[in-house]
Amino acid sequence: MSKELKKFDSIYNVNYDGIEKSNETLVGLDDEQRVAVLDEGGFSIVIAGPGSGKTKVITHKIAYLISKGVDPKRVLLVTFTKAAANEMIHRAQQVSKDPLSGMMAGTFHHVCNHLLRKYATELKLDPNFSILDEEDSLTIVKHAINEYVERNEKFPSPSVVLKIISMAANTQRSIEKTIDEDFTYFYAFADRINKIKDKYEALKVEQSSLDYDDLLVYANDLLDIQSVRKREASNYLWVLVDEFQDTNKIQYEIIKKLSSVNGNLMVVGDDAQSIYSFRGARYENIIEMSKEKDVKVYKIQTNYRSTPEIVNLVNAMIPNNIFSKTLKPVKANFERPVVVSTWDSLEESAFVSKKINELVNAGISPFQIAVLYRNHSQSMDLQMELSKSKIPFTVRSGVKFTDSKHVKDALSFLRVLVNPKDSLSWMRIFQLFYGIGKKSVEKVVSDEEFKKDPIDFVKHISRFGDKYEKIEEIFKKVSPDDKPNDVLNHVFENFYSDYIAFTFEDRIERQMDIKRVIEIAGRYNDINDFLTDLAITEQIDIDRKERDKEESVTLTTIHRAKGLEWDVVFIISVNPGDFPSSFAITEGKIDEEERVFYVAITRAKKYLFICRQMSGSRTPYYGNRIEINGNKHDFVEKIPPALYDHWKIN
């Protein structure tokens, strides 16, 4: 028996042997997990290291409470996905052998929706209010924008405005402060965005509608009503929260209010795995809660996922480590992780493709192999290489790279240069510019002069009006004989970078995507050759869909890999400027990048390959040409050399 368990027994007078023999809900738990499950009440935090069985702690905690006579209706489980709630309830039912009828379990939004339906009249809401999805919200924001923005005026897109409004709601900040801290690019528009936000709120009230953020905001306000808070908090003898490190400020307030009467709140999380600050998540919630009076902190540190060699590397790279945890492996010894040095991303992609083939031929299922990356754009070379090698893969990080709107926009400028009769690409280009609508575009492309010589036509198109001046300027400085990267760079620097910023809420990622396309285009001297290679890759991808039942390798961003695991994990482009990202370096947000890297290396069960490029990122500091000095931001340099093998690919 552990010292922690003996200490627990002495405090709570628990007869450990008797409980283990008589209570099946404790079977299969290790000492650390058991201590957390046996907690008798109050506020407690379970710091759960990766692969340590946090789901088991929650499910056995529910089962244990039921075994002690707690009515399932008096237990509240809050998760971040519906799937997680369903899995935990299913497993808790199996352990407890109880149907758990009437137990409230679900996401924060699910719980808040339940409360608002129940007490709608308290907030003067229509009990039958509609819940807006993102598309609905964008439609209403567009109406609000129309009231404050001239028709052809350059202004942040509805999706960007909605992102600002949402971030303000989730972080409980004003629009002005949110823009000042997170969206400085739009500082000049702060006053009007604030007015648009007020109009958006008014339009929702008129329609008896709430968006997803409103569910949290209104529920939090509802629980400020003393009679409601007392009644609801009295209902729940226990409140359990999963993935606590991903909660934002308002979510933390809600769970505190729901546990304010009986005072039994158990949260499970890991500050080192908090990687969603861009959504308003605060790992600081764990820290703040730990400082409250009489809060107990339990640590579950036995890693059941990875080999000792991987766990040793993970322990050396734990970020923050505020709660001083050390993971303990239980699996048999295996191979050490490998740091793979290649010259550039092409060589890196070739290595990954070749190694995947070797592993599959050795008997490892493609389904148990994953390639992780910081940004979706970093997978482009690999997608092309795997396609050529006929290795089936599934991209979990979004649409295929060349299918994304911003990449297709950029490529359309190349397409019309080599095929001026490509009217679809011309229509796509024209509609990127402010003030040019669909009808105007159709009029231009149907013009007889345009049909005769589109390129020459657009070099003098400003005679149609001022709104065409920028198009004329761009095409006067490019030609079909230019290198594809020169054309793309000209379009990006003189127009499209700014267009992205005003159009998409994830401007940094999309701008870096285009930089990546420019980098790849730099390998070609001819525009047609570049477009042909992309088209062939597209066709291979279409062919692959015919084999959708075949097992495939997973390609995904690290953010989308959180919570998943594979036998084999490749992490690519671990170069300062790529990973950690240039944006994080320039903005001083390197601590979150360290947590992202930590999440990445903890996904591997048997094999871990960390790939870096000796040539490094071509744009280490995004937006300028400053070089990175030293190894301050190099993750690989921070790993003790004794913990990995180094392969240099020549």
PDB file of C-alpha atoms in Angstrom, residues 514-623:
ATOM      1  CA  ILE A 514       0.076  30.466 -48.313  1.00  0.00           C
ATOM      2  CA  LYS A 515       3.697  30.981 -47.283  1.00  0.00           C
ATOM      3  CA  ARG A 516       4.021  27.200 -47.375  1.00  0.00           C
ATOM      4  CA  VAL A 517       2.518  27.032 -50.875  1.00  0.00           C
ATOM      5  CA  ILE A 518       4.994  29.714 -51.991  1.00  0.00           C
ATOM      6  CA  GLU A 519       7.852  27.705 -50.493  1.00  0.00           C
ATOM      7  CA  ILE A 520       6.816  24.541 -52.363  1.00  0.00           C
ATOM      8  CA  ALA A 521       6.240  26.493 -55.579  1.00  0.00           C
ATOM      9  CA  GLY A 522       9.848  27.685 -55.271  1.00  0.00           C
ATOM     10  CA  ARG A 523      10.994  24.210 -56.341  1.00  0.00           C
ATOM     11  CA  TYR A 524       9.491  24.736 -59.785  1.00  0.00           C
ATOM     12  CA  ASN A 525      10.582  26.956 -62.666  1.00  0.00           C
ATOM     13  CA  ASP A 526       7.384  26.500 -64.636  1.00  0.00           C
ATOM     14  CA  ILE A 527       3.832  27.330 -63.482  1.00  0.00           C
ATOM     15  CA  ASN A 528       2.303  24.463 -65.443  1.00  0.00           C
ATOM     16  CA  ASP A 529       4.652  21.895 -63.917  1.00  0.00           C
ATOM     17  CA  PHE A 530       3.691  23.056 -60.430  1.00  0.00           C
ATOM     18  CA  LEU A 531      -0.060  22.979 -61.122  1.00  0.00           C
ATOM     19  CA  THR A 532       0.239  19.592 -62.850  1.00  0.00           C
ATOM     20  CA  ASP A 533       1.947  18.017 -59.834  1.00  0.00           C
ATOM     21  CA  LEU A 534      -0.805  19.344 -57.584  1.00  0.00           C
ATOM     22  CA  ALA A 535      -3.484  18.061 -59.960  1.00  0.00           C
ATOM     23  CA  ILE A 536      -1.959  14.581 -60.035  1.00  0.00           C
ATOM     24  CA  THR A 537      -1.915  14.494 -56.244  1.00  0.00           C
ATOM     25  CA  GLU A 538      -5.590  15.531 -56.263  1.00  0.00           C
ATOM     26  CA  GLN A 539      -6.437  12.676 -58.644  1.00  0.00           C
ATOM     27  CA  ILE A 540      -4.627  10.126 -56.496  1.00  0.00           C
ATOM     28  CA  ASP A 541      -6.634  11.383 -53.534  1.00  0.00           C
ATOM     29  CA  ILE A 542      -9.855  10.846 -55.499  1.00  0.00           C
ATOM     30  CA  ASP A 543      -8.769   7.335 -56.391  1.00  0.00           C
ATOM     31  CA  ARG A 544      -8.098   6.650 -52.734  1.00  0.00           C
ATOM     32  CA  LYS A 545     -11.715   7.341 -51.884  1.00  0.00           C
ATOM     33  CA  GLU A 546     -12.596   4.193 -53.804  1.00  0.00           C
ATOM     34  CA  ARG A 547     -10.641   2.302 -51.157  1.00  0.00           C
ATOM     35  CA  ASP A 548     -12.266   3.984 -48.182  1.00  0.00           C
ATOM     36  CA  LYS A 549     -12.580   0.669 -46.357  1.00  0.00           C
ATOM     37  CA  GLU A 550      -8.822   0.138 -46.456  1.00  0.00           C
ATOM     38  CA  GLU A 551      -6.885   1.004 -43.326  1.00  0.00           C
ATOM     39  CA  SER A 552      -4.940   4.218 -43.630  1.00  0.00           C
ATOM     40  CA  VAL A 553      -2.306   6.299 -41.887  1.00  0.00           C
ATOM     41  CA  THR A 554      -3.610   9.304 -39.929  1.00  0.00           C
ATOM     42  CA  LEU A 555      -2.381  12.806 -40.707  1.00  0.00           C
ATOM     43  CA  THR A 556      -3.500  15.403 -38.199  1.00  0.00           C
ATOM     44  CA  THR A 557      -2.623  18.554 -36.338  1.00  0.00           C
ATOM     45  CA  ILE A 558      -1.583  18.041 -32.737  1.00  0.00           C
ATOM     46  CA  HIS A 559      -4.646  19.900 -31.491  1.00  0.00           C
ATOM     47  CA  ARG A 560      -6.906  17.350 -33.172  1.00  0.00           C
ATOM     48  CA  ALA A 561      -4.776  14.479 -31.884  1.00  0.00           C
ATOM     49  CA  LYS A 562      -5.392  15.348 -28.248  1.00  0.00           C
ATOM     50  CA  GLY A 563      -6.971  12.413 -26.436  1.00  0.00           C
ATOM     51  CA  LEU A 564      -5.882   9.916 -29.102  1.00  0.00           C
ATOM     52  CA  GLU A 565      -2.998   7.450 -29.228  1.00  0.00           C
ATOM     53  CA  TRP A 566      -1.127   5.335 -31.787  1.00  0.00           C
ATOM     54  CA  ASP A 567       1.590   2.677 -31.752  1.00  0.00           C
ATOM     55  CA  VAL A 568       3.711   4.833 -34.049  1.00  0.00           C
ATOM     56  CA  VAL A 569       3.878   8.627 -34.021  1.00  0.00           C
ATOM     57  CA  PHE A 570       5.887  10.885 -36.326  1.00  0.00           C
ATOM     58  CA  ILE A 571       6.086  14.580 -35.389  1.00  0.00           C
ATOM     59  CA  ILE A 572       7.271  16.572 -38.390  1.00  0.00           C
ATOM     60  CA  SER A 573       8.767  20.035 -38.920  1.00  0.00           C
ATOM     61  CA  VAL A 574      10.009  20.470 -35.337  1.00  0.00           C
ATOM     62  CA  ASN A 575      11.977  23.562 -36.343  1.00  0.00           C
ATOM     63  CA  PRO A 576      11.869  26.987 -34.708  1.00  0.00           C
ATOM     64  CA  GLY A 577       9.466  29.017 -36.830  1.00  0.00           C
ATOM     65  CA  ASP A 578       7.439  25.938 -37.798  1.00  0.00           C
ATOM     66  CA  PHE A 579       7.123  24.312 -34.385  1.00  0.00           C
ATOM     67  CA  PRO A 580       7.232  26.334 -32.185  1.00  0.00           C
ATOM     68  CA  SER A 581       5.349  28.547 -34.602  1.00  0.00           C
ATOM     69  CA  SER A 582       6.761  31.866 -35.714  1.00  0.00           C
ATOM     70  CA  PHE A 583       3.666  33.600 -34.395  1.00  0.00           C
ATOM     71  CA  ALA A 584       4.188  32.141 -30.912  1.00  0.00           C
ATOM     72  CA  ILE A 585       7.833  33.211 -30.947  1.00  0.00           C
ATOM     73  CA  THR A 586       7.122  36.774 -32.023  1.00  0.00           C
ATOM     74  CA  GLU A 587       4.125  37.123 -29.687  1.00  0.00           C
ATOM     75  CA  GLY A 588       5.947  35.645 -26.675  1.00  0.00           C
ATOM     76  CA  LYS A 589       3.562  32.677 -26.379  1.00  0.00           C
ATOM     77  CA  ILE A 590       6.197  29.973 -26.327  1.00  0.00           C
ATOM     78  CA  ASP A 591       4.775  28.383 -23.140  1.00  0.00           C
ATOM     79  CA  GLU A 592       1.674  27.167 -24.974  1.00  0.00           C
ATOM     80  CA  GLU A 593       3.853  25.770 -27.766  1.00  0.00           C
ATOM     81  CA  GLU A 594       5.707  23.758 -25.131  1.00  0.00           C
ATOM     82  CA  ARG A 595       2.395  22.298 -23.995  1.00  0.00           C
ATOM     83  CA  VAL A 596       1.466  21.467 -27.588  1.00  0.00           C
ATOM     84  CA  PHE A 597       4.781  19.637 -28.028  1.00  0.00           C
ATOM     85  CA  TYR A 598       4.151  17.776 -24.772  1.00  0.00           C
ATOM     86  CA  VAL A 599       0.739  16.628 -26.023  1.00  0.00           C
ATOM     87  CA  ALA A 600       2.368  15.465 -29.276  1.00  0.00           C
ATOM     88  CA  ILE A 601       5.069  13.284 -27.724  1.00  0.00           C
ATOM     89  CA  THR A 602       2.596  11.703 -25.292  1.00  0.00           C
ATOM     90  CA  ARG A 603       0.463  10.276 -28.126  1.00  0.00           C
ATOM     91  CA  ALA A 604       3.002   7.535 -28.933  1.00  0.00           C
ATOM     92  CA  LYS A 605       2.771   4.039 -27.449  1.00  0.00           C
ATOM     93  CA  LYS A 606       5.783   2.243 -28.987  1.00  0.00           C
ATOM     94  CA  TYR A 607       7.633   4.268 -31.613  1.00  0.00           C
ATOM     95  CA  LEU A 608       8.271   8.011 -31.536  1.00  0.00           C
ATOM     96  CA  PHE A 609      10.035   9.852 -34.371  1.00  0.00           C
ATOM     97  CA  ILE A 610      10.720  13.574 -33.938  1.00  0.00           C
ATOM     98  CA  CYS A 611      11.633  15.017 -37.326  1.00  0.00           C
ATOM     99  CA  ARG A 612      13.564  18.231 -37.839  1.00  0.00           C
ATOM    100  CA  GLN A 613      14.986  19.954 -40.893  1.00  0.00           C
ATOM    101  CA  MET A 614      18.575  21.156 -40.924  1.00  0.00           C
ATOM    102  CA  SER A 615      17.661  23.936 -43.351  1.00  0.00           C
ATOM    103  CA  GLY A 616      15.055  25.079 -40.820  1.00  0.00           C
ATOM    104  CA  SER A 617      11.960  27.145 -41.466  1.00  0.00           C
ATOM    105  CA  ARG A 618      12.213  29.495 -44.433  1.00  0.00           C
ATOM    106  CA  THR A 619      10.174  32.061 -42.541  1.00  0.00           C
ATOM    107  CA  PRO A 620      11.364  31.652 -38.931  1.00  0.00           C
ATOM    108  CA  TYR A 621       9.929  34.995 -37.879  1.00  0.00           C
ATOM    109  CA  TYR A 622       6.760  35.540 -39.819  1.00  0.00           C
ATOM    110  CA  GLY A 623       6.509  38.864 -41.601  1.00  0.00           C
TER     111      GLY A 623
END
